[in-house]
Short mmCIF file of C-alpha atoms in Angstrom, two decimals:
data_model
loop_
_atom_site.label_atom_id
_atom_site.label_comp_id
_atom_site.label_asym_id
_atom_site.label_seq_id
_atom_site.Cartn_x
_atom_site.Cartn_y
_atom_site.Cartn_z
CA UNK A 262 94.00 99.83 102.20
CA UNK A 263 92.70 98.18 105.33
CA UNK A 264 93.59 99.38 108.81
CA UNK A 265 96.09 97.46 110.87
CA UNK A 266 94.70 95.20 113.56
CA UNK A 267 94.91 96.79 117.04
CA UNK A 268 97.12 94.02 118.39
CA UNK A 269 99.79 94.77 115.80
CA UNK A 270 100.66 98.11 117.37
CA UNK A 271 99.30 98.69 120.87
CA UNK A 272 98.78 102.40 121.52
CA UNK A 273 101.09 103.95 124.07
CA UNK A 274 99.52 105.04 127.36
CA UNK A 275 98.19 108.56 127.00
CA UNK A 276 98.49 108.59 123.22
CA UNK A 277 95.48 110.40 121.72
CA UNK A 278 93.46 108.56 119.08
CA UNK A 279 94.73 109.44 115.63
CA UNK A 280 92.23 111.16 113.30
CA UNK A 281 94.29 110.10 110.30
CA UNK A 282 92.92 107.60 107.78
CA UNK A 283 94.27 104.10 108.17
CA UNK A 284 97.46 103.51 106.27
CA UNK A 285 98.88 106.95 105.51
CA UNK A 286 101.94 106.71 103.24
CA UNK A 287 105.24 108.27 104.37
CA UNK A 288 108.90 108.32 103.53
CA UNK A 289 112.01 109.17 105.53
CA UNK A 290 115.35 110.46 104.38
CA UNK A 291 118.20 108.48 105.89
CA UNK A 292 121.98 108.44 105.85
CA UNK A 293 123.54 106.30 103.13
CA UNK A 294 124.04 102.78 104.42
CA UNK A 295 121.44 103.10 107.19
CA UNK A 296 118.44 102.20 104.99
CA UNK A 297 118.22 98.55 106.20
CA UNK A 298 118.30 99.68 109.84
CA UNK A 299 115.48 102.19 109.34
CA UNK A 300 113.53 99.57 107.38
CA UNK A 301 113.66 97.23 110.36
CA UNK A 302 112.90 100.05 112.78
CA UNK A 303 109.69 101.21 111.06
CA UNK A 304 108.53 97.59 110.97
CA UNK A 305 109.23 97.03 114.67
CA UNK A 306 108.25 100.41 116.05
CA UNK A 307 105.37 101.42 113.76
CA UNK A 308 104.10 98.02 112.54
CA UNK A 309 104.65 99.53 109.09
CA UNK A 310 103.60 97.74 105.92
CA UNK A 311 104.60 98.09 102.26
CA UNK A 312 108.13 98.94 103.34
CA UNK A 313 110.65 99.55 100.58
CA UNK A 314 113.82 101.56 100.27
CA UNK A 315 116.07 103.19 97.71
CA UNK A 316 119.37 104.92 98.33
CA UNK A 317 118.79 107.60 100.97
CA UNK A 318 115.03 107.01 101.43
CA UNK A 319 112.67 104.50 103.08
CA UNK A 320 108.97 104.38 102.10
CA UNK A 321 106.30 102.82 104.31
CA UNK A 322 102.64 102.80 105.28
CA UNK A 323 101.39 103.13 108.86
CA UNK A 324 98.38 104.32 110.83
CA UNK A 325 100.46 105.40 113.84
CA UNK A 326 99.97 108.84 115.36
CA UNK A 327 102.50 111.60 115.95
CA UNK A 328 103.75 110.25 119.26
CA UNK A 329 104.97 107.04 117.64
CA UNK A 330 106.26 108.75 114.48
CA UNK A 331 108.43 111.06 116.56
CA UNK A 332 110.15 108.07 118.14
CA UNK A 333 111.97 107.04 114.96
CA UNK A 334 115.68 107.16 115.78
CA UNK A 335 117.55 106.21 112.61
CA UNK A 336 115.69 108.60 110.27
CA UNK A 337 116.79 112.09 109.30
CA UNK A 338 113.46 113.65 108.26
CA UNK A 339 109.89 112.39 107.92
CA UNK A 340 107.63 113.30 104.99
CA UNK A 341 104.04 112.65 104.03
CA UNK A 342 104.26 111.11 100.56
CA UNK A 343 102.31 112.82 97.78
CA UNK A 344 103.78 111.09 94.75
CA UNK A 345 106.40 108.52 93.87
CA UNK A 346 106.66 107.75 90.18
CA UNK A 347 109.21 106.86 87.47
CA UNK A 348 111.75 109.52 86.48
CA UNK A 349 110.94 112.22 83.98
CA UNK A 350 111.99 111.44 80.42
CA UNK A 351 114.47 114.10 79.30
CA UNK A 352 116.45 112.90 76.25
CA UNK A 353 116.48 115.57 73.53
CA UNK A 354 113.02 116.96 74.24
CA UNK A 355 112.52 120.69 74.40
CA UNK A 356 112.53 122.47 77.73
CA UNK A 357 108.90 123.45 77.28
CA UNK A 358 107.75 119.83 76.98
CA UNK A 359 109.76 118.81 80.04
CA UNK A 360 108.33 121.76 82.00
CA UNK A 361 104.83 120.52 81.10
CA UNK A 362 105.74 117.09 82.49
CA UNK A 363 107.02 118.69 85.68
CA UNK A 364 103.80 120.70 86.03
CA UNK A 365 101.83 117.48 85.73
CA UNK A 366 103.22 116.48 89.12
CA UNK A 367 100.64 119.01 90.33
CA UNK A 368 97.95 119.13 87.65
CA UNK A 369 97.94 115.43 86.78
CA UNK A 370 96.20 114.37 90.00
CA UNK A 371 94.85 117.33 92.02
CA UNK A 372 92.87 115.03 94.33
CA UNK A 373 96.12 113.54 95.58
CA UNK A 374 97.22 117.01 96.72
CA UNK A 375 93.86 117.70 98.37
CA UNK A 376 94.08 114.45 100.31
CA UNK A 377 97.69 115.00 101.36
CA UNK A 378 97.13 118.57 102.53
CA UNK A 379 94.11 117.42 104.54
CA UNK A 380 96.22 114.81 106.32
CA UNK A 381 99.01 117.36 106.80
CA UNK A 382 96.57 119.80 108.43
CA UNK A 383 95.41 117.08 110.80
CA UNK A 384 99.01 116.26 111.71
CA UNK A 385 99.79 119.92 112.27
CA UNK A 386 96.81 120.37 114.57
CA UNK A 387 97.81 117.29 116.54
CA UNK A 388 101.39 118.52 116.94
CA UNK A 389 100.22 121.90 118.25
CA UNK A 390 97.63 120.41 120.63
CA UNK A 391 99.60 117.53 122.12
CA UNK A 392 99.63 117.76 125.94
CA UNK A 393 103.11 117.90 127.55
CA UNK A 394 102.91 114.36 128.91
CA UNK A 395 102.23 113.06 125.37
CA UNK A 396 104.59 115.37 123.51
CA UNK A 397 107.38 114.28 125.85
CA UNK A 398 106.45 110.78 127.07
CA UNK A 399 107.46 109.93 130.63
CA UNK A 400 109.67 107.02 131.67
CA UNK A 401 106.75 104.73 132.53
CA UNK A 402 106.69 101.13 131.29
CA UNK A 403 110.21 101.49 129.96
CA UNK A 404 111.23 97.88 130.44
CA UNK A 405 108.29 96.17 128.74
CA UNK A 406 107.94 98.49 125.75
CA UNK A 407 111.67 98.67 125.03
CA UNK A 408 112.01 94.90 125.23
CA UNK A 409 109.14 94.41 122.77
CA UNK A 410 110.73 96.85 120.32
CA UNK A 411 114.16 95.24 120.76
CA UNK A 412 112.77 91.78 120.00
CA UNK A 413 110.98 93.08 116.92
CA UNK A 414 114.15 94.81 115.72
CA UNK A 415 115.97 91.48 115.98
CA UNK A 416 113.46 89.49 113.92
CA UNK A 417 112.04 92.11 111.54
CA UNK A 418 113.16 91.45 107.98
CA UNK A 419 113.37 93.95 105.13
CA UNK A 420 110.31 93.69 102.96
CA UNK A 421 110.66 95.13 99.47
CA UNK A 422 107.39 95.62 97.70
CA UNK A 423 107.48 95.09 93.92
CA UNK A 424 105.01 97.78 93.10
CA UNK A 425 103.98 101.15 94.36
CA UNK A 426 100.29 102.00 94.63
CA UNK A 427 100.79 105.71 95.04
CA UNK A 428 98.77 108.30 93.17
CA UNK A 429 99.14 107.81 89.44
CA UNK A 430 99.36 110.66 86.97
CA UNK A 431 96.21 111.38 84.96
CA UNK A 432 96.13 112.98 81.52
CA UNK A 433 95.94 116.75 81.69
CA UNK A 434 92.68 118.13 80.36
CA UNK A 435 92.89 120.96 77.86
CA UNK A 436 89.56 122.51 78.73
CA UNK A 437 90.19 124.43 82.00
CA UNK A 438 86.48 124.72 82.80
CA UNK A 439 85.94 120.97 82.50
CA UNK A 440 89.10 120.36 84.53
CA UNK A 441 87.78 122.55 87.34
CA UNK A 442 84.41 120.74 87.35
CA UNK A 443 86.14 117.37 87.38
CA UNK A 444 88.37 118.39 90.27
CA UNK A 445 85.38 119.66 92.26
CA UNK A 446 83.51 116.40 91.69
CA UNK A 447 86.52 114.35 92.78
CA UNK A 448 86.87 116.41 95.94
CA UNK A 449 83.20 115.94 96.81
CA UNK A 450 83.37 112.18 96.25
CA UNK A 451 86.46 111.94 98.40
CA UNK A 452 84.77 113.90 101.18
CA UNK A 453 81.79 111.53 101.15
CA UNK A 454 84.06 108.48 101.40
CA UNK A 455 86.24 110.01 104.14
CA UNK A 456 83.75 112.10 106.08
CA UNK A 457 85.52 111.35 109.34
CA UNK A 458 88.54 113.37 108.24
CA UNK A 459 87.81 116.78 109.73
CA UNK A 460 90.52 118.55 107.77
CA UNK A 461 89.19 117.99 104.27
CA UNK A 462 86.48 120.63 104.22
CA UNK A 463 88.98 123.09 105.58
CA UNK A 464 91.36 122.28 102.71
CA UNK A 465 88.67 122.79 100.08
CA UNK A 466 87.29 126.01 101.58
CA UNK A 467 90.55 127.62 102.63
CA UNK A 468 93.03 126.68 99.93
CA UNK A 469 93.62 130.29 99.05
CA UNK A 470 94.93 131.04 102.55
CA UNK A 471 97.83 128.58 102.30
CA UNK A 472 101.33 129.90 101.78
CA UNK A 473 104.01 127.58 100.50
CA UNK A 474 107.64 127.13 99.56
CA UNK A 475 109.15 124.54 97.22
CA UNK A 476 112.38 122.81 98.24
CA UNK A 477 113.85 121.01 95.25
CA UNK A 478 116.70 118.56 94.71
CA UNK A 479 117.79 117.40 91.27
CA UNK A 480 120.43 114.83 90.43
CA UNK A 481 121.38 112.79 87.39
CA UNK A 482 120.25 113.71 83.88
CA UNK A 483 117.70 116.33 84.88
CA UNK A 484 120.31 118.20 86.95
CA UNK A 485 122.40 118.61 83.81
CA UNK A 486 119.46 120.23 81.99
CA UNK A 487 117.63 122.25 84.64
CA UNK A 488 118.59 124.07 87.82
CA UNK A 489 116.70 123.46 91.05
CA UNK A 490 115.49 127.07 90.83
CA UNK A 491 113.89 126.41 87.45
CA UNK A 492 112.14 123.26 88.64
CA UNK A 493 110.97 124.95 91.84
CA UNK A 494 109.61 127.90 89.86
CA UNK A 495 107.64 125.63 87.50
CA UNK A 496 106.10 123.70 90.41
CA UNK A 497 105.34 126.94 92.27
CA UNK A 498 103.50 128.46 89.30
CA UNK A 499 101.48 125.26 88.87
CA UNK A 500 100.44 125.29 92.55
CA UNK A 501 99.40 128.93 92.37
CA UNK A 502 97.29 128.36 89.25
CA UNK A 503 95.78 125.08 90.43
CA UNK A 504 94.93 125.91 94.05
CA UNK A 505 95.33 129.65 94.48
CA UNK A 506 98.08 129.27 97.09
CA UNK A 507 100.54 132.08 97.71
CA UNK A 508 104.32 131.66 97.59
CA UNK A 509 106.24 132.66 100.72
CA UNK A 510 109.96 131.88 100.76
CA UNK A 511 110.58 133.13 104.32
CA UNK A 512 107.82 131.84 106.54
CA UNK A 513 105.50 129.49 104.62
CA UNK A 514 102.74 127.50 106.28
CA UNK A 515 103.45 124.57 103.96
CA UNK A 516 106.71 123.26 102.51
CA UNK A 517 106.77 121.08 99.41
CA UNK A 518 109.77 118.76 99.01
CA UNK A 519 110.63 117.49 95.50
CA UNK A 520 113.46 115.17 94.49
CA UNK A 521 113.97 114.35 90.81
CA UNK A 522 116.65 111.93 89.60
CA UNK A 523 117.20 109.09 87.13
CA UNK A 524 115.46 106.52 89.34
CA UNK A 525 112.26 108.23 90.56
CA UNK A 526 110.36 111.46 91.06
CA UNK A 527 109.27 112.01 94.68
CA UNK A 528 107.04 114.73 96.13
CA UNK A 529 106.35 115.04 99.86
CA UNK A 530 105.40 117.34 102.74
CA UNK A 531 107.58 117.49 105.89
CA UNK A 532 105.59 116.19 108.87
CA UNK A 533 107.67 117.98 111.52
CA UNK A 534 109.30 121.39 111.38
CA UNK A 535 112.57 120.05 112.78
CA UNK A 536 114.39 116.93 111.54
CA UNK A 537 113.93 113.77 113.60
CA UNK A 538 117.73 113.58 113.83
CA UNK A 539 117.82 116.87 115.78
CA UNK A 540 117.56 115.56 119.34
CA UNK A 541 116.41 118.22 121.80
CA UNK A 542 118.30 116.46 124.60
CA UNK A 543 121.73 116.79 122.94
CA UNK A 544 123.29 120.10 123.92
CA UNK A 545 126.78 119.64 122.43
CA UNK A 546 126.69 117.93 119.04
CA UNK A 547 129.15 115.14 118.34
CA UNK A 548 128.62 111.93 116.39
CA UNK A 549 125.43 112.03 114.31
CA UNK A 550 122.59 110.86 116.54
CA UNK A 551 121.17 108.49 113.90
CA UNK A 552 124.53 106.71 113.60
CA UNK A 553 124.92 106.60 117.39
CA UNK A 554 121.50 104.97 117.79
CA UNK A 555 122.28 102.44 115.05
CA UNK A 556 125.53 101.43 116.78
CA UNK A 557 123.65 100.91 120.05
CA UNK A 558 120.88 98.92 118.33
CA UNK A 559 123.42 96.53 116.85
CA UNK A 560 124.66 95.70 120.36
CA UNK A 561 121.26 94.22 121.32
CA UNK A 562 121.49 95.53 124.89
CA UNK A 563 119.67 93.37 127.42
CA UNK A 564 118.14 94.30 130.77
CA UNK A 565 120.82 94.49 133.47
CA UNK A 566 123.75 94.59 131.04
CA UNK A 567 126.90 96.59 131.79
CA UNK A 568 127.66 98.76 128.75
CA UNK A 569 130.98 100.55 128.23
CA UNK A 570 132.11 103.21 125.76
CA UNK A 571 135.88 103.48 126.42
CA UNK A 572 136.28 106.41 123.97
CA UNK A 573 132.97 108.12 124.66
CA UNK A 574 133.84 111.63 123.49
CA UNK A 575 130.69 113.73 123.93
CA UNK A 576 128.72 110.67 125.00
CA UNK A 577 126.32 110.54 122.06
CA UNK A 578 126.29 106.75 121.71
CA UNK A 579 125.69 106.26 125.44
CA UNK A 580 122.92 108.88 125.37
CA UNK A 581 121.08 107.15 122.54
CA UNK A 582 121.53 103.74 124.18
CA UNK A 583 120.34 104.88 127.63
CA UNK A 584 117.30 106.63 126.13
CA UNK A 585 116.21 103.55 124.18
CA UNK A 586 117.35 100.77 126.55
CA UNK A 587 117.17 102.34 130.03
CA UNK A 588 117.37 99.16 132.10
CA UNK A 589 121.12 98.73 131.79
CA UNK A 590 124.23 100.23 133.44
CA UNK A 591 126.30 102.62 131.33
CA UNK A 592 129.95 103.62 131.72
CA UNK A 593 131.83 106.19 129.65
CA UNK A 594 135.57 106.89 129.59
CA UNK A 595 137.78 109.36 127.73
CA UNK A 596 141.20 110.99 128.15
CA UNK A 597 140.08 114.45 126.99
CA UNK A 598 138.85 116.92 129.62
CA UNK A 599 137.02 119.00 127.01
CA UNK A 600 135.20 115.95 125.63
CA UNK A 601 134.17 114.83 129.12
CA UNK A 602 132.89 118.32 129.96
CA UNK A 603 130.79 118.27 126.78
CA UNK A 604 129.53 114.80 127.62
CA UNK A 605 128.58 115.99 131.11
CA UNK A 606 126.60 118.88 129.61
CA UNK A 607 124.76 116.43 127.37
CA UNK A 608 123.94 114.13 130.29
CA UNK A 609 122.52 117.04 132.26
CA UNK A 610 120.48 118.21 129.29
CA UNK A 611 119.11 114.69 128.74
CA UNK A 612 118.44 114.08 132.44
CA UNK A 613 120.70 111.03 132.48
CA UNK A 614 123.26 111.97 135.13
CA UNK A 615 122.02 109.13 137.34
CA UNK A 616 122.13 106.54 134.55
CA UNK A 617 125.54 107.11 132.92
CA UNK A 618 128.84 107.31 134.81
CA UNK A 619 131.76 109.20 133.26
CA UNK A 620 135.46 108.63 134.03
CA UNK A 621 138.77 110.02 132.81
CA UNK A 622 140.66 106.91 131.74
CA UNK A 623 142.89 105.85 128.89
CA UNK A 624 141.36 103.16 126.67
CA UNK A 625 144.50 101.05 126.95
CA UNK A 626 144.49 101.13 130.77
CA UNK A 627 140.91 100.69 131.91
CA UNK A 628 140.60 100.34 135.73
CA UNK A 629 138.01 97.58 135.37
CA UNK A 630 138.09 93.93 136.36
CA UNK A 631 138.55 91.35 133.64
CA UNK A 632 135.31 90.07 132.14
CA UNK A 633 133.28 92.77 133.90
CA UNK A 634 131.55 94.31 130.87
CA UNK A 635 128.77 92.79 128.73
CA UNK A 636 128.76 95.26 125.82
CA UNK A 637 131.34 97.64 124.36
CA UNK A 638 130.11 100.29 121.93
CA UNK A 639 132.38 103.02 120.60
CA UNK A 640 133.26 105.40 117.78
CA UNK A 641 137.00 104.79 117.29
CA UNK A 642 138.74 108.07 116.29
CA UNK A 643 139.62 108.13 112.60
CA UNK A 644 142.79 110.11 113.30
CA UNK A 645 141.67 113.40 111.75
CA UNK A 646 140.47 115.33 114.81
CA UNK A 647 141.63 112.98 117.57
CA UNK A 648 144.51 110.51 117.23
CA UNK A 649 144.59 107.18 119.00
CA UNK A 650 148.07 107.85 120.34
CA UNK A 651 148.84 104.13 120.71
CA UNK A 652 148.50 101.18 118.41
CA UNK A 653 144.99 99.88 117.82
CA UNK A 654 146.34 96.47 118.87
CA UNK A 655 146.68 97.61 122.50
CA UNK A 656 143.13 98.99 122.45
CA UNK A 657 141.70 95.73 121.15
CA UNK A 658 143.59 93.72 123.76
CA UNK A 659 142.24 95.88 126.57
CA UNK A 660 138.67 95.67 125.24
CA UNK A 661 139.00 91.90 125.06
CA UNK A 662 140.27 91.77 128.63
CA UNK A 663 137.32 93.60 130.22
CA UNK A 664 134.65 91.97 128.04
CA UNK A 665 132.71 88.98 129.34
CA UNK A 666 132.87 85.70 127.45
CA UNK A 667 130.13 85.85 124.83
CA UNK A 668 129.95 89.65 125.10
CA UNK A 669 129.40 92.07 122.24
CA UNK A 670 131.66 94.71 120.70
CA UNK A 671 130.29 97.23 118.18
CA UNK A 672 132.85 99.68 116.79
CA UNK A 673 132.57 102.45 114.21
CA UNK A 674 135.83 102.29 112.25
CA UNK A 675 137.54 103.96 109.33
CA UNK A 676 138.16 101.75 106.30
CA UNK A 677 141.85 101.42 107.17
CA UNK A 678 141.14 100.40 110.77
CA UNK A 679 138.45 97.99 109.64
CA UNK A 680 140.86 96.23 107.27
CA UNK A 681 143.48 96.09 110.00
CA UNK A 682 140.96 94.64 112.45
CA UNK A 683 139.93 91.93 110.00
CA UNK A 684 143.55 90.88 109.42
CA UNK A 685 144.27 91.08 113.15
CA UNK A 686 141.30 88.91 114.10
CA UNK A 687 142.34 86.20 111.69
CA UNK A 688 145.97 86.04 112.78
CA UNK A 689 146.36 87.16 116.40
CA UNK A 690 143.29 86.85 118.60
CA UNK A 691 140.97 84.06 119.58
CA UNK A 692 137.89 86.21 120.17
CA UNK A 693 135.48 85.31 122.95
CA UNK A 694 133.08 87.99 121.83
CA UNK A 695 130.94 88.62 118.81
#
């Protein structure tokens, strides 16, 4: 796989050169329904290729370094992909035969594991050695970079690749001595071809020092036959026998993620210890950060826009918007003192007190001039924890009043409210917004 041309993804200022081979293969877990948004994001932000998605996961290839990978906003977790292959055939076969097939996820292509662990070691070393100004990029060049990403997000289309060129399973050799010689030869050939990868020799020479833990998820037919503990145990034994690694359930140096279902079998290594969705700048958790970012991205916020969240709660949507699109003005309103206090704590933690203004107002009586707001983004209460108090009709009328002609409204609604809004739009309001 050829490297991406430099102009496709300009390196960020201060970003160290990546020692990774061009075109490492990754996948992200993602909330159901957000797969198309993450697909567009990896294309725009990472210049990713071979992008495809299934329910709950997005697969892609990129040569970006850690700094860029950490900037993904709609993903839950990021993994280095070891294998993606068709599902295991269960039917009426004996457990022993199925266990052998599961073990072949390890023994069928040992070189694939050697390569992946080498890349993982390089990523780990980069994460530990990143200087503060790179680990937490400053606010420089915010306007230009964010505008480029925004434009790409608008035009990037989902590209579904028909095939997957990931590591294919090889037939297991019965003679253990010949298998060991073959594995050694493959490792040596791989090292000659990829001599620039400093981590490979370390993988070959220090395999025995690795500790690991297997995290397993099973769904569909295989979940009816085997428990996740059984599958994890089979994989763990295979890793111990194949590479001499040591199992450590409490504090492993390496975690192996496996998901088996009726559609595919996926094996990966987490790239970061913490999920991408765990924002360090959010002190009081509210709406899921990935959903908040997606809502803001749909609004297509332009430079100089006035953005309002009239039911801001803990301010998560405004936080995500202001972080990604800083050259706009942000206003947040809520009637709850406790929610506004939590939002204030989040603004302080994120360092955005000077970029987002908070007010205690009722959504049906906003003290704003008519047509004074360019964008409205909000998570409308579903009625379980917080009730609207007044009819949604009054809320929509007030939003329409303060919104500029041609402005944008993006609302997160329950199914009932969404149906009501659709009926209401068709019969009662001539909308000047989109």
